Coordinates of C-alpha atoms in Angstrom, one line a residue:
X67 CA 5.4 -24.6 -0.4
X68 CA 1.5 -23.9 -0.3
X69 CA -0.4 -25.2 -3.3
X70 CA -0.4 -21.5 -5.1
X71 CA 3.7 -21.5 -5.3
X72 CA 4.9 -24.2 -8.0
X73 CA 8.3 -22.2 -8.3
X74 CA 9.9 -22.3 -11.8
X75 CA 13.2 -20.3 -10.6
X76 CA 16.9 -20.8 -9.4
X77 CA 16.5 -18.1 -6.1
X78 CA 19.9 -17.0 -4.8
X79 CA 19.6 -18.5 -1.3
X80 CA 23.0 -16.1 -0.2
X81 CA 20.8 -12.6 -0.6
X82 CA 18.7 -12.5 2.1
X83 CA 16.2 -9.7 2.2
X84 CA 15.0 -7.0 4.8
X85 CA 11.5 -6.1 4.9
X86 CA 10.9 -2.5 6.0
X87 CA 7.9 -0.5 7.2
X88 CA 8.5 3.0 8.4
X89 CA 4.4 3.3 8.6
X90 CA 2.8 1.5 12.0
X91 CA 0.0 -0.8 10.9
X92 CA 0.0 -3.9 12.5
X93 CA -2.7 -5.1 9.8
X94 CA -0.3 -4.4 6.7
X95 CA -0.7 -7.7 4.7
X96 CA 1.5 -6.9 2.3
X97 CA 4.4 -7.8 4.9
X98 CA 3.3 -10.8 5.3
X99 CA 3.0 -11.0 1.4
X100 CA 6.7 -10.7 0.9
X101 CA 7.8 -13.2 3.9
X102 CA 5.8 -15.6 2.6
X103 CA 6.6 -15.4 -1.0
X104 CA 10.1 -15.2 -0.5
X105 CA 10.9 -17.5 2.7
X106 CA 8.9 -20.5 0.9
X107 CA 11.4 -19.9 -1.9
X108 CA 14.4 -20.9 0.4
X109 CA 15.3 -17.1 0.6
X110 CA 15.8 -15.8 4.6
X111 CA 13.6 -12.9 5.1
X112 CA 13.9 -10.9 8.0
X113 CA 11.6 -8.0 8.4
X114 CA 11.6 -4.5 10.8
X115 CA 7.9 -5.1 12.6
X116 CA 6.6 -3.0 15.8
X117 CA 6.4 -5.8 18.1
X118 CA 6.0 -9.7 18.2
X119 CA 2.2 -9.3 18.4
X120 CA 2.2 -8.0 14.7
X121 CA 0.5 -11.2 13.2
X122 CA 3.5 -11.4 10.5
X123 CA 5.8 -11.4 13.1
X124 CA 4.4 -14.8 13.6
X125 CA 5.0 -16.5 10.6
X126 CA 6.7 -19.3 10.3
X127 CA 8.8 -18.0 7.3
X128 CA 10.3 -15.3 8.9
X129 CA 14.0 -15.8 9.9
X130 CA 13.7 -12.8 12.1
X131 CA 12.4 -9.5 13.2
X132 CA 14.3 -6.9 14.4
X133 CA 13.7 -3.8 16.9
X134 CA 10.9 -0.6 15.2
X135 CA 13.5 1.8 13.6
X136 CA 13.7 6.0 14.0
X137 CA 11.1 7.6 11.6
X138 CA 11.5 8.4 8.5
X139 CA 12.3 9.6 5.8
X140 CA 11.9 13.1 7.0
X141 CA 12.6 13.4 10.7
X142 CA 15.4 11.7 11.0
X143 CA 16.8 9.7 8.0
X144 CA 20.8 9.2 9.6
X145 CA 18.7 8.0 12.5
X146 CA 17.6 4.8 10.7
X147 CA 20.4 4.7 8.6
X148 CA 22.3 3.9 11.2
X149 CA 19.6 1.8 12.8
X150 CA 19.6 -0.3 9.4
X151 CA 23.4 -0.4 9.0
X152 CA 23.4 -2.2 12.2
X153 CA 20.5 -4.7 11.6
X154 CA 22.3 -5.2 8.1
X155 CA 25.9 -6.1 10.3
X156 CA 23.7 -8.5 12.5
X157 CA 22.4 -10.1 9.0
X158 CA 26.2 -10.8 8.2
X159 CA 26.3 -10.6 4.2
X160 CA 24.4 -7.5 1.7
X161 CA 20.7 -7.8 2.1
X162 CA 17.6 -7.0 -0.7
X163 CA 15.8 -4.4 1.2
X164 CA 12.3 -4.0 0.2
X165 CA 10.3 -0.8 1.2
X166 CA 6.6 -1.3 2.0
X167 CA 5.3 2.0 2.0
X168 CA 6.1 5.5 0.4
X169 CA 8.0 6.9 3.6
X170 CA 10.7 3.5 3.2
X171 CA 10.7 4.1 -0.7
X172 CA 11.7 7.9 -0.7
X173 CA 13.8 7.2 2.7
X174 CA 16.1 4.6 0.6
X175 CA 16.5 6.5 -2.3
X176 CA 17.4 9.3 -1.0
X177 CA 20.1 7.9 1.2
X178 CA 20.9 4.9 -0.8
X179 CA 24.9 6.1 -0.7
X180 CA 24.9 5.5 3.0
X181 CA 23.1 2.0 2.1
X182 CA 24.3 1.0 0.0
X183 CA 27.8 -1.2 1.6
X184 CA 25.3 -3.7 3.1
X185 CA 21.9 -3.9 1.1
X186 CA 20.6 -4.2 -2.7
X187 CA 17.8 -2.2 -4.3
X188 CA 16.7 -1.1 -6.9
X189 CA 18.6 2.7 -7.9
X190 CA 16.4 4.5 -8.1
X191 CA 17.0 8.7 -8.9
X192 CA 17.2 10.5 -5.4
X193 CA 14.0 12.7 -5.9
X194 CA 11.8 10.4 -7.7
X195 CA 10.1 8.8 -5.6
X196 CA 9.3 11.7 -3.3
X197 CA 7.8 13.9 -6.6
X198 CA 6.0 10.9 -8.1
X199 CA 4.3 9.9 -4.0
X200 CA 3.8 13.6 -3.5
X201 CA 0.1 14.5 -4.8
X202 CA 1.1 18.3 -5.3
X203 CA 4.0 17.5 -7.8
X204 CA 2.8 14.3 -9.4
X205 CA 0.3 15.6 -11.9
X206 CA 3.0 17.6 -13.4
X207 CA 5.0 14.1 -13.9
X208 CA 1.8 12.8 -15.2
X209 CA 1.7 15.9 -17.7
X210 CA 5.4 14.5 -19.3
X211 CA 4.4 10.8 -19.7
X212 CA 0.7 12.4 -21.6
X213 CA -1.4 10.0 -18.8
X214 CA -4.9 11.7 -18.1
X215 CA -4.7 13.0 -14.1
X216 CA -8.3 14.4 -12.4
X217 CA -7.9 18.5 -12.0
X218 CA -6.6 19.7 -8.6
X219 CA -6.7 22.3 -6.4
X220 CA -4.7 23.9 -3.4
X221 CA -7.4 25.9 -1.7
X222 CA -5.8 28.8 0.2
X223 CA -8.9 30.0 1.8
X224 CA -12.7 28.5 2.3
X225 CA -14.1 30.3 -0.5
X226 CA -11.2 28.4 -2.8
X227 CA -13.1 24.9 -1.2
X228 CA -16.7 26.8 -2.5
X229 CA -15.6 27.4 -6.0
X230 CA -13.7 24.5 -6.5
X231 CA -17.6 22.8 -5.3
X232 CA -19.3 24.7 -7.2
X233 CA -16.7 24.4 -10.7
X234 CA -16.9 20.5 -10.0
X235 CA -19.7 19.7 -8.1
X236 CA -19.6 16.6 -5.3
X237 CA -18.3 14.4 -4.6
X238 CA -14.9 15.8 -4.4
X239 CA -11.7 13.5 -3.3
X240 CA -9.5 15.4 -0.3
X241 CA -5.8 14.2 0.1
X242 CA -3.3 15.1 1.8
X243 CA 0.2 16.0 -0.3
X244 CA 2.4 14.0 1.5
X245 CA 0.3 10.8 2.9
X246 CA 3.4 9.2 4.2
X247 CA 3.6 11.8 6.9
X248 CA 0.2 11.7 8.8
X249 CA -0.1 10.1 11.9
X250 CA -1.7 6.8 13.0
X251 CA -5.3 6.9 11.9
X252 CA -5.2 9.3 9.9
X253 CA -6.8 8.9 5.9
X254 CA -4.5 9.8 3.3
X255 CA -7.7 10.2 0.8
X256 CA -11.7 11.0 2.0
X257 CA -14.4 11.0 -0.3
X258 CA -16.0 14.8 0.1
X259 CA -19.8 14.5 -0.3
X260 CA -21.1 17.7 1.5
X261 CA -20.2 21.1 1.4
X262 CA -19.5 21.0 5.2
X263 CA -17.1 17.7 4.8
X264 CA -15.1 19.6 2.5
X265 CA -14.5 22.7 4.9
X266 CA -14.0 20.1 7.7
X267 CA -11.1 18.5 6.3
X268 CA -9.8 22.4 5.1
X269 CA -9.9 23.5 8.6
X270 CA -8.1 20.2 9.7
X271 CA -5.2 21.4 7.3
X272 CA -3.9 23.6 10.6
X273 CA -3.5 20.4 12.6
X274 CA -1.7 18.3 9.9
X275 CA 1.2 21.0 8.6
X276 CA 3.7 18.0 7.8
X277 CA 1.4 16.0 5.5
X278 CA 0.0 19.6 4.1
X279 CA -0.7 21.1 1.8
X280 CA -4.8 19.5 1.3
X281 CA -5.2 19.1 -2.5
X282 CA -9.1 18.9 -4.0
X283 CA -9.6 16.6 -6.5
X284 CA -12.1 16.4 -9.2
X285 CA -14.1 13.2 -8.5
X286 CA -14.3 11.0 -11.2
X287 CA -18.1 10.6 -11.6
X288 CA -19.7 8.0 -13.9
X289 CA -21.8 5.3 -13.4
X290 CA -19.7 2.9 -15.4
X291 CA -16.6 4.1 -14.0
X292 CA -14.2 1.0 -12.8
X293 CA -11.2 0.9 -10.3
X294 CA -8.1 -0.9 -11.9
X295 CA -4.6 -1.0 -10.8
X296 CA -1.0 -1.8 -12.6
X297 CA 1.5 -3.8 -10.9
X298 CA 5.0 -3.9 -12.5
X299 CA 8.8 -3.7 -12.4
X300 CA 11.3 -2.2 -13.8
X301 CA 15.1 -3.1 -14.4
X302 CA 17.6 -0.9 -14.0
X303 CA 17.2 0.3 -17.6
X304 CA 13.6 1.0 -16.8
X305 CA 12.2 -2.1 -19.0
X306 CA 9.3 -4.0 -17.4
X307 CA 10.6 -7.5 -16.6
X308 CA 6.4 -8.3 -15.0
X309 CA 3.4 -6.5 -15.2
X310 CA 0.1 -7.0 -14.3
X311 CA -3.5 -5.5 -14.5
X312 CA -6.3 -5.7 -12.1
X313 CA -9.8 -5.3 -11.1
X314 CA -10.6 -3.4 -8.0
X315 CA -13.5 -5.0 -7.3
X316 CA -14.2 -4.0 -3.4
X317 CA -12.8 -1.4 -1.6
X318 CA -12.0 0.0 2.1
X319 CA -13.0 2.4 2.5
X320 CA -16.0 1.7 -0.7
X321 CA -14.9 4.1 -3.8
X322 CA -11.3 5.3 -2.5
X323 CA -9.3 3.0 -0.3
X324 CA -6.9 -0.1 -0.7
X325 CA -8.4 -3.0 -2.5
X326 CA -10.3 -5.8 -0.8
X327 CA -11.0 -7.9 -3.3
X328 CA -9.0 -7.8 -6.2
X329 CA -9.4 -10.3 -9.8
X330 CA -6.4 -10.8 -12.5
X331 CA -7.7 -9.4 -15.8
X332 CA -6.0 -8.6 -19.2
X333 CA -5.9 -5.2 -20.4
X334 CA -3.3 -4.1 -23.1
X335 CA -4.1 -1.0 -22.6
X336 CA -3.9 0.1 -19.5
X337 CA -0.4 -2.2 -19.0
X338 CA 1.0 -0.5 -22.0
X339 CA 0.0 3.2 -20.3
X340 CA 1.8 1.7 -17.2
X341 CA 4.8 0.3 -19.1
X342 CA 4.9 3.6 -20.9
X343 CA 5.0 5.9 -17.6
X344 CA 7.6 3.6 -15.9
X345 CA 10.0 3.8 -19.1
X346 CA 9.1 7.9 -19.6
X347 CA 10.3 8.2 -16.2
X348 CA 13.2 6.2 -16.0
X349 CA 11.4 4.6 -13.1
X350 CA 13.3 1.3 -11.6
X351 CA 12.0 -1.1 -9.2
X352 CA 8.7 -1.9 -7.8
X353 CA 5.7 0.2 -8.9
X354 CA 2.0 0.2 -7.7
X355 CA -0.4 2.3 -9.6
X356 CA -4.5 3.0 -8.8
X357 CA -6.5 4.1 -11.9
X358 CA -10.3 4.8 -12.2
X359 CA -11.8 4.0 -15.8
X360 CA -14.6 6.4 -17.5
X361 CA -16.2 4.3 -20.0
X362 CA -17.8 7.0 -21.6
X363 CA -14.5 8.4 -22.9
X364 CA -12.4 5.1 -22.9
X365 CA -9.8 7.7 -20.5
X366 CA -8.1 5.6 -17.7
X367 CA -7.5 9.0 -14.9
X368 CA -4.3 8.0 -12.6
X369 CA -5.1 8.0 -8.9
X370 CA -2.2 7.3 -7.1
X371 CA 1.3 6.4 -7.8
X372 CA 3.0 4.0 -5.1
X373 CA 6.8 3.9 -5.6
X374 CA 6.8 0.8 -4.0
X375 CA 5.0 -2.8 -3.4
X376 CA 1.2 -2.6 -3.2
X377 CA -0.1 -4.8 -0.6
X378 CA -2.2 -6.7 -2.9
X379 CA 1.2 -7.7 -4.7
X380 CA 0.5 -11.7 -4.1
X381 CA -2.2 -11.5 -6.6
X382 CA 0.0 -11.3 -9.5
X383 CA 1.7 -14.9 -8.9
X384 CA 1.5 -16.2 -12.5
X385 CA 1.1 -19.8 -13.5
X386 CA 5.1 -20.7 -12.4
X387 CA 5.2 -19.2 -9.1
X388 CA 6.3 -15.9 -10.1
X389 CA 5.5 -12.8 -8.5
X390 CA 6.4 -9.3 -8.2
X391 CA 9.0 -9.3 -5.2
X392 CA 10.4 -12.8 -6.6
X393 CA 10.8 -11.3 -9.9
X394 CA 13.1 -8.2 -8.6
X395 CA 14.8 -10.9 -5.7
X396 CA 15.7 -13.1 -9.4
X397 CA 16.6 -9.8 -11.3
X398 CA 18.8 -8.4 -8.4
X399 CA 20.8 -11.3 -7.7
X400 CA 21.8 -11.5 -11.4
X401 CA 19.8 -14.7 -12.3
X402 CA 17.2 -15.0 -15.0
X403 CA 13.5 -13.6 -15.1
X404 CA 11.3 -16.4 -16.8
X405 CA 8.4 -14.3 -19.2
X406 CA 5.5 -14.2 -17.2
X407 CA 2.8 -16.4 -17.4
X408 CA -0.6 -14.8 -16.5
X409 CA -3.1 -16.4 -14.5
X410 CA -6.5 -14.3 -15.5
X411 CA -9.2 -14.5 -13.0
X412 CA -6.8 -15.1 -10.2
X413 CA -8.4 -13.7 -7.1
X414 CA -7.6 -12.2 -4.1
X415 CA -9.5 -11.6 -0.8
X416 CA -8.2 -9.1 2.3
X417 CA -10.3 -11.0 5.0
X418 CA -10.1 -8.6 7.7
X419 CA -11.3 -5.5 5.4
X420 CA -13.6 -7.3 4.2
X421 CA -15.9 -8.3 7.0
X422 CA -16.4 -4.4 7.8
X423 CA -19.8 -3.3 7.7
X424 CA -19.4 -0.6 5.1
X425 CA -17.5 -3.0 2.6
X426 CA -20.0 -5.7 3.2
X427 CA -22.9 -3.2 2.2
X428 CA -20.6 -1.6 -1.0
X429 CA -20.8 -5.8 -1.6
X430 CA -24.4 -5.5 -2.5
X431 CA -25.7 -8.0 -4.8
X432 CA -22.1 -9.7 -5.0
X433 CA -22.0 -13.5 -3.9
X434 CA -20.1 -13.0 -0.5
X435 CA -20.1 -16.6 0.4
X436 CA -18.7 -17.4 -3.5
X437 CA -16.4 -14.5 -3.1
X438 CA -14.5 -16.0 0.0
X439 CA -14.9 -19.6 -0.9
X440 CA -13.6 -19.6 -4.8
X441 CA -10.1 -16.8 -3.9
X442 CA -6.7 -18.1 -4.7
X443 CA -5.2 -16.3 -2.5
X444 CA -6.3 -14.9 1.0
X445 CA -4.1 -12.0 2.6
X446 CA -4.1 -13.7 5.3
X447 CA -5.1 -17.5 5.6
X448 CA -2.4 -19.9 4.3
X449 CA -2.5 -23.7 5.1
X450 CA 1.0 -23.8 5.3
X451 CA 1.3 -21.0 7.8
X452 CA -2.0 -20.2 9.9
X453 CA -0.5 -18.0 12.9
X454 CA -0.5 -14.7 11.1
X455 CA -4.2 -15.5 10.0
X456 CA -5.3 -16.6 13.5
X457 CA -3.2 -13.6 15.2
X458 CA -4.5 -11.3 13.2
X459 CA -8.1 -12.5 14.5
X460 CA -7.4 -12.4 17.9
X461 CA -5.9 -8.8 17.5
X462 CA -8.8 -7.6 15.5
X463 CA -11.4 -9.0 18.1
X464 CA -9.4 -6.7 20.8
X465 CA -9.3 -4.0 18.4
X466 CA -12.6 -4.2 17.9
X467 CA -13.8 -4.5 21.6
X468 CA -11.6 -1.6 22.4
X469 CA -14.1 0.5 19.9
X470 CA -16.5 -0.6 21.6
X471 CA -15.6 0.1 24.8
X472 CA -14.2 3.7 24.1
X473 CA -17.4 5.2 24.6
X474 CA -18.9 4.0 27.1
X475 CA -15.5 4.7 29.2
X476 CA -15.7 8.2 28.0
X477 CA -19.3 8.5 29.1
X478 CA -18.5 6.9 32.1
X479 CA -15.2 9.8 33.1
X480 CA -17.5 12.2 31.7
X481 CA -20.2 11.0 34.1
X482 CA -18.0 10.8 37.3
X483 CA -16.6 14.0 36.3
X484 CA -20.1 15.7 36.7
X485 CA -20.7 14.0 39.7
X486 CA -17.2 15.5 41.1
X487 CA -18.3 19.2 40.2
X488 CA -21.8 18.7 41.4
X489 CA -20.2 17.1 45.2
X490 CA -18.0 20.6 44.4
X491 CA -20.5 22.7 44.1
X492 CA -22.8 21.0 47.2
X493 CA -19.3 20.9 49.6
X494 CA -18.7 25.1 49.1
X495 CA -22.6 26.1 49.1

């Protein structure tokens, strides 16, 4: 156990649990997260990473990691069923499968019959997931539940991304309908801050059909106006057995990306507007939900919905050990949740996020060295288990030195390419 994890919970030991990622990203900490949460609990966690040089293949709380899977959930979903079905056979006894990212959460509910002989999950209704992780269809959901959601727009045409400009004014956000089906690299959400970077990403639109159609949102201008997020679960008669409010308090990319550093704060407000939406919704399992505050109007405006675990899940571990995944490993095994015990001003710190230049200048006048030195829980560095921490270096160091290099190489093809035409051009005059 590290010192962050004084367990106060009988775990089932029998249910072992399958992490799954249908989203490439060697980086994702939340994987990492969930093997360590659960494998220092006594639970085997196996997980489906790329390869072994993902740094939480390397953790020493991972029972195993089996082969990449077929996409998902829309190319080909009997594909990986099949692929898990077999993985689940090698396991040898019913699984907890836990999705990482929207693709894995709409893939498993909508085939959950076919999954349902050898894993556990939540049950979730077929088509929620997909409406609620769609940002075409989810301000309609919002609508129902009577939670505030900026004004969008589907611009048809360039002149639709000029009046939507010049109704709102910038910045506006861009996003992509369905994130989970852009390609390696590719931002789900940009911050629009010229009239040219809006008709940039329009005309990208033609290149990105599957993830289509672009939505425009109204930014969320104000000064004062603060990033928080709900964490929470949801039995199976949608009752929130853990819940738990946060600060976004850096971000990557600065003003709309995943959280970088995140702190543990109470707000009855915003967790009853959370509790409220998961039980309007009938919403079961994990949920992960981005909200930007106006202080002006009190009015907490829904970002995102993630039907799944956020990354930054490990933040939430309350004063017993408890956190998110543990809480729905306890509640789907058929043991006892203990009430949660919150641990305000808990803090969290992505390390490799947050070293970028952009989120060190969004920093500003924030204490970096106190920042780093006062967390409770790193994504990455864990006493009890430094290899993902110190692969994860080594990989970004290549990473980074492959940026690097990338131009020059081009310059340098480009460059031997000229010469080849000139000595082309000299050999036939």
């Amino acid at each position: 156990m590290s010192r962050h994890d004084p367990v106060d919970a009988e775990f089932d030991t029998e249910l072992p649990v399958l992490v799954l990622r249908t989203d490439a990203n060697m980086f994702h900490h939340g994987t990492v997260g969930v093997i360590r949460s659960l494998g220092r609990a006594g639970v085997p966690v196996h997980a489906v990473l790329e390869s072994g040089a993902v740094p939480a293949a390397a953790s020493r709380y991972l029972r195993r990691r089996h082969r990449w899977g077929p996409p998902a959930p829309d190319g080909a979903p009997a594909a990986l069923v099949a692929h898990l079905n077999r993985i689940g056979r090698r396991i040898g006894r019913p699984a907890l499968l836990v999705p990482m990212d929207d693709g894995g959460a709409i893939f498993i509910a909508e085939n959950s019959a076919a999954l349902a002989e050898r894993f556990v999950f939540p049950r979730q209704e077929g088509g929620l997931p997909r409406t609620l992780a769609n940002k075409s269809t989810l301000a309609d959901r919002c609508a129902e539940a009577g939670v505030a959601y900026p004004e969008i727009r589907l611009p048809l045409s360039g002149q639709d991304v000029d009046e939507a400009i010049k109704q709102w004014g910038l910045p506006v956000i861009g996003k992509w309908a369905k994130p989970w089906r852009l390609g390696p690299g590719q931002r789900s959400t940009s911050v629009l801050r010229t009239p040219e970077d809006a008709h940039a990403l329009f005309a990208a639109a033609a290149d990105r059909p599957a993830a289509g159609p672009l939505i425009l949102q109204r930014g969320i201008v104000s000064p004062q106006a603060a990033d928080w997020f709900f964490h929470g679960y949801f039995d199976d008669a949608s009752r929130c057995l853990f819940a738990g409010t946060g600060r976004k308090r850096l971000a990557c990319p600065p003003g709309a990306g995943q959280t970088v550093v995140g702190e543990w704060l109470p707000n009855p407000e915003l967790e009853e507007i959370g509790r409220t939406l998961g039980r309007v919704l009938g919403y079961r399992g994990v949920v992960d939900l981005d909200f930007r505050l106006v202080p002006e109007s009190g009015t907490y405006f829904l970002l995102d919905f993630n039907p799944r675990l956020g990354a930054q899940f490990r933040l939430f571990t309350d004063r017993r050990g408890l956190d998110l995944v543990r809480v729905m490993h306890l509640d789907l095994s058929g043991r006892p949740v203990p009430f949660v015990r919150p641990h305000y001003g808990r803090t969290m710190v992505v390390e490799n996020h947050y070293l970028r230049p952009s989120v060190l200048r969004a920093a500003g006048g924030m204490s970096r060295t106190r920042l780093l030195g006062t967390a409770e829980e790193y994504a990455w560095l864990a006493g009890d288990d430094l290899k993902p921490f110190l692969l994860m270096g080594a990989q970004s160091v290549i990473r980074g030195a492959e940026k690097i290099a990338a131009p020059r190489l081009s310059g340098a093809r480009r460059g031997r390419s000229a010469a080849s035409e000139g000595t082309k051009r000299t050999v036939s005059a």
